[in-house]
Amino acid sequence: MRFGRIPFPFRQTHYLRPMSAGSITLRSSTGRDFDAIDAMLGRSYPKLLKNDYAPSVMVTAVPLISRANSALVRSGTYYVAETSDGDIIGAGGWTLSSVGRGAAEVRHLVVDWRHQRQGIGRRLMMGIFAEAQLQGI
């Protein structure tokens, strides 16, 4: 078990560590990934957030926040974790912050509820931080 080759923009080789059965590749998302990311968010947020929010919030807010943002998916700073079968099992990215120069915000980071606790979120965060740093953040 090991990561697949991690292409640009993930330049750091220390991301090549075991994560789960099979091979996981981290890569920049594209517009073609939108539907798969949207589906993953839609099935994962309700499962992951149900113990933290009242049912009324789950009914009103989760349908709004569990939708992929097409501009973010195509931004070049949003990434996916993909299985060797092409299934997207995690996603997240960053954008420049409006708060001040040299700041960024982590955006819409989630790991499919069926793949939790396998280091996927950690690898996404490490990649996000490394790429933001390379951009001077």
Tab-separated table of C-alpha atoms in Angstrom:
chain	number	residue	atom	x	y	z
A	1	MET	CA	0.000	0.000	0.000
A	2	ARG	CA	1.314	3.394	-0.966
A	3	PHE	CA	0.255	6.638	-2.518
A	4	GLY	CA	0.215	6.837	-6.230
A	5	ARG	CA	2.486	9.416	-7.770
A	6	ILE	CA	1.421	12.828	-6.551
A	7	PRO	CA	1.570	15.177	-9.542
A	8	PHE	CA	1.807	18.949	-9.604
A	9	PRO	CA	0.946	20.925	-7.556
A	10	PHE	CA	1.885	18.482	-4.774
A	11	ARG	CA	5.648	18.701	-5.133
A	12	GLN	CA	6.714	17.375	-1.743
A	13	THR	CA	7.762	13.714	-1.798
A	14	HIS	CA	7.004	13.153	1.905
A	15	TYR	CA	3.329	12.778	0.996
A	16	LEU	CA	4.163	9.316	-0.347
A	17	ARG	CA	3.107	7.284	2.672
A	18	PRO	CA	0.613	4.457	3.180
A	19	MET	CA	-2.962	5.639	3.616
A	20	SER	CA	-5.416	2.846	2.945
A	21	ALA	CA	-5.929	-0.228	0.828
A	22	GLY	CA	-5.019	0.528	-2.740
A	23	SER	CA	-3.390	3.636	-4.100
A	24	ILE	CA	-4.523	7.207	-3.417
A	25	THR	CA	-3.487	10.093	-5.676
A	26	LEU	CA	-3.679	13.739	-4.665
A	27	ARG	CA	-4.132	16.135	-7.561
A	28	SER	CA	-5.587	19.498	-8.512
A	29	SER	CA	-9.297	19.364	-9.214
A	30	THR	CA	-10.753	20.326	-12.576
A	31	GLY	CA	-14.213	21.232	-13.792
A	32	ARG	CA	-14.696	17.574	-14.760
A	33	ASP	CA	-14.537	16.672	-11.053
A	34	PHE	CA	-17.446	18.912	-10.069
A	35	ASP	CA	-20.200	16.275	-10.080
A	36	ALA	CA	-18.127	13.725	-8.152
A	37	ILE	CA	-17.091	16.318	-5.546
A	38	ASP	CA	-20.673	17.546	-5.244
A	39	ALA	CA	-21.922	13.976	-4.722
A	40	MET	CA	-19.252	13.267	-2.095
A	41	LEU	CA	-20.120	16.443	-0.186
A	42	GLY	CA	-23.817	15.636	-0.393
A	43	ARG	CA	-23.449	12.149	1.046
A	44	SER	CA	-20.742	12.980	3.607
A	45	TYR	CA	-21.801	16.227	5.299
A	46	PRO	CA	-25.135	14.880	6.570
A	47	LYS	CA	-23.389	11.836	8.089
A	48	LEU	CA	-20.445	13.779	9.524
A	49	LEU	CA	-22.424	16.696	10.989
A	50	LYS	CA	-25.549	15.009	12.354
A	51	ASN	CA	-24.183	14.657	15.914
A	52	ASP	CA	-23.102	18.310	16.048
A	53	TYR	CA	-26.219	20.146	14.896
A	54	ALA	CA	-29.884	20.230	15.780
A	55	PRO	CA	-32.230	18.541	13.298
A	56	SER	CA	-33.618	21.952	12.261
A	57	VAL	CA	-30.124	23.097	11.268
A	58	MET	CA	-29.478	19.852	9.430
A	59	VAL	CA	-32.631	20.382	7.377
A	60	THR	CA	-31.953	24.039	6.533
A	61	ALA	CA	-28.179	24.552	6.475
A	62	VAL	CA	-26.646	21.255	5.364
A	63	PRO	CA	-28.281	21.272	1.919
A	64	LEU	CA	-26.689	24.701	1.345
A	65	ILE	CA	-23.177	23.960	2.602
A	66	SER	CA	-22.946	20.498	1.100
A	67	ARG	CA	-22.787	21.767	-2.477
A	68	ALA	CA	-19.547	22.088	-4.417
A	69	ASN	CA	-18.498	25.564	-5.518
A	70	SER	CA	-17.674	25.446	-9.241
A	71	ALA	CA	-15.304	28.430	-9.124
A	72	LEU	CA	-13.396	26.858	-6.231
A	73	VAL	CA	-13.207	23.453	-7.945
A	74	ARG	CA	-11.664	25.126	-11.024
A	75	SER	CA	-9.468	27.577	-9.060
A	76	GLY	CA	-6.193	25.658	-9.220
A	77	THR	CA	-5.987	25.707	-5.414
A	78	TYR	CA	-8.555	22.970	-4.780
A	79	TYR	CA	-7.432	19.354	-4.649
A	80	VAL	CA	-8.914	15.863	-4.634
A	81	ALA	CA	-7.859	12.546	-3.154
A	82	GLU	CA	-8.662	9.900	-5.743
A	83	THR	CA	-8.552	6.105	-5.563
A	84	SER	CA	-6.911	3.986	-8.231
A	85	ASP	CA	-10.468	3.324	-9.501
A	86	GLY	CA	-11.004	7.063	-10.054
A	87	ASP	CA	-13.336	7.571	-7.076
A	88	ILE	CA	-12.942	10.917	-5.322
A	89	ILE	CA	-12.828	10.238	-1.587
A	90	GLY	CA	-11.589	13.583	-0.294
A	91	ALA	CA	-11.284	17.189	-1.364
A	92	GLY	CA	-10.184	20.547	-0.046
A	93	GLY	CA	-8.326	23.664	-0.980
A	94	TRP	CA	-7.438	27.221	-0.149
A	95	THR	CA	-8.024	30.754	-1.346
A	96	LEU	CA	-6.408	34.055	-0.514
A	97	SER	CA	-8.023	35.675	2.484
A	98	SER	CA	-9.780	39.013	2.296
A	99	VAL	CA	-8.597	39.684	5.861
A	100	GLY	CA	-5.090	40.748	4.931
A	101	ARG	CA	-2.018	40.232	2.828
A	102	GLY	CA	-0.225	36.951	3.231
A	103	ALA	CA	-3.237	35.125	4.622
A	104	ALA	CA	-5.284	32.290	3.189
A	105	GLU	CA	-8.378	30.324	4.146
A	106	VAL	CA	-8.815	26.564	3.959
A	107	ARG	CA	-11.939	25.889	1.927
A	108	HIS	CA	-14.496	23.075	1.818
A	109	LEU	CA	-12.264	20.303	3.177
A	110	VAL	CA	-13.990	16.935	3.571
A	111	VAL	CA	-13.172	13.252	3.453
A	112	ASP	CA	-15.888	10.830	2.394
A	113	TRP	CA	-17.516	9.466	5.560
A	114	ARG	CA	-16.693	5.915	4.427
A	115	HIS	CA	-12.947	6.694	4.329
A	116	GLN	CA	-12.449	8.537	7.625
A	117	ARG	CA	-9.432	7.916	9.874
A	118	GLN	CA	-7.081	6.831	7.098
A	119	GLY	CA	-4.887	9.945	6.911
A	120	ILE	CA	-6.568	11.371	3.805
A	121	GLY	CA	-7.555	14.660	5.447
A	122	ARG	CA	-4.086	15.038	6.919
A	123	ARG	CA	-2.489	14.564	3.498
A	124	LEU	CA	-4.853	17.096	1.954
A	125	MET	CA	-4.029	19.627	4.701
A	126	MET	CA	-0.288	19.033	4.319
A	127	GLY	CA	-0.592	19.620	0.591
A	128	ILE	CA	-2.725	22.738	1.073
A	129	PHE	CA	-0.236	24.220	3.544
A	130	ALA	CA	2.769	23.354	1.346
A	131	GLU	CA	1.185	24.839	-1.783
A	132	ALA	CA	0.080	28.002	0.001
A	133	GLN	CA	3.596	28.396	1.364
A	134	LEU	CA	5.040	28.014	-2.137
A	135	GLN	CA	2.741	30.878	-3.160
A	136	GLY	CA	4.148	33.094	-0.401
A	137	ILE	CA	1.391	32.574	2.144
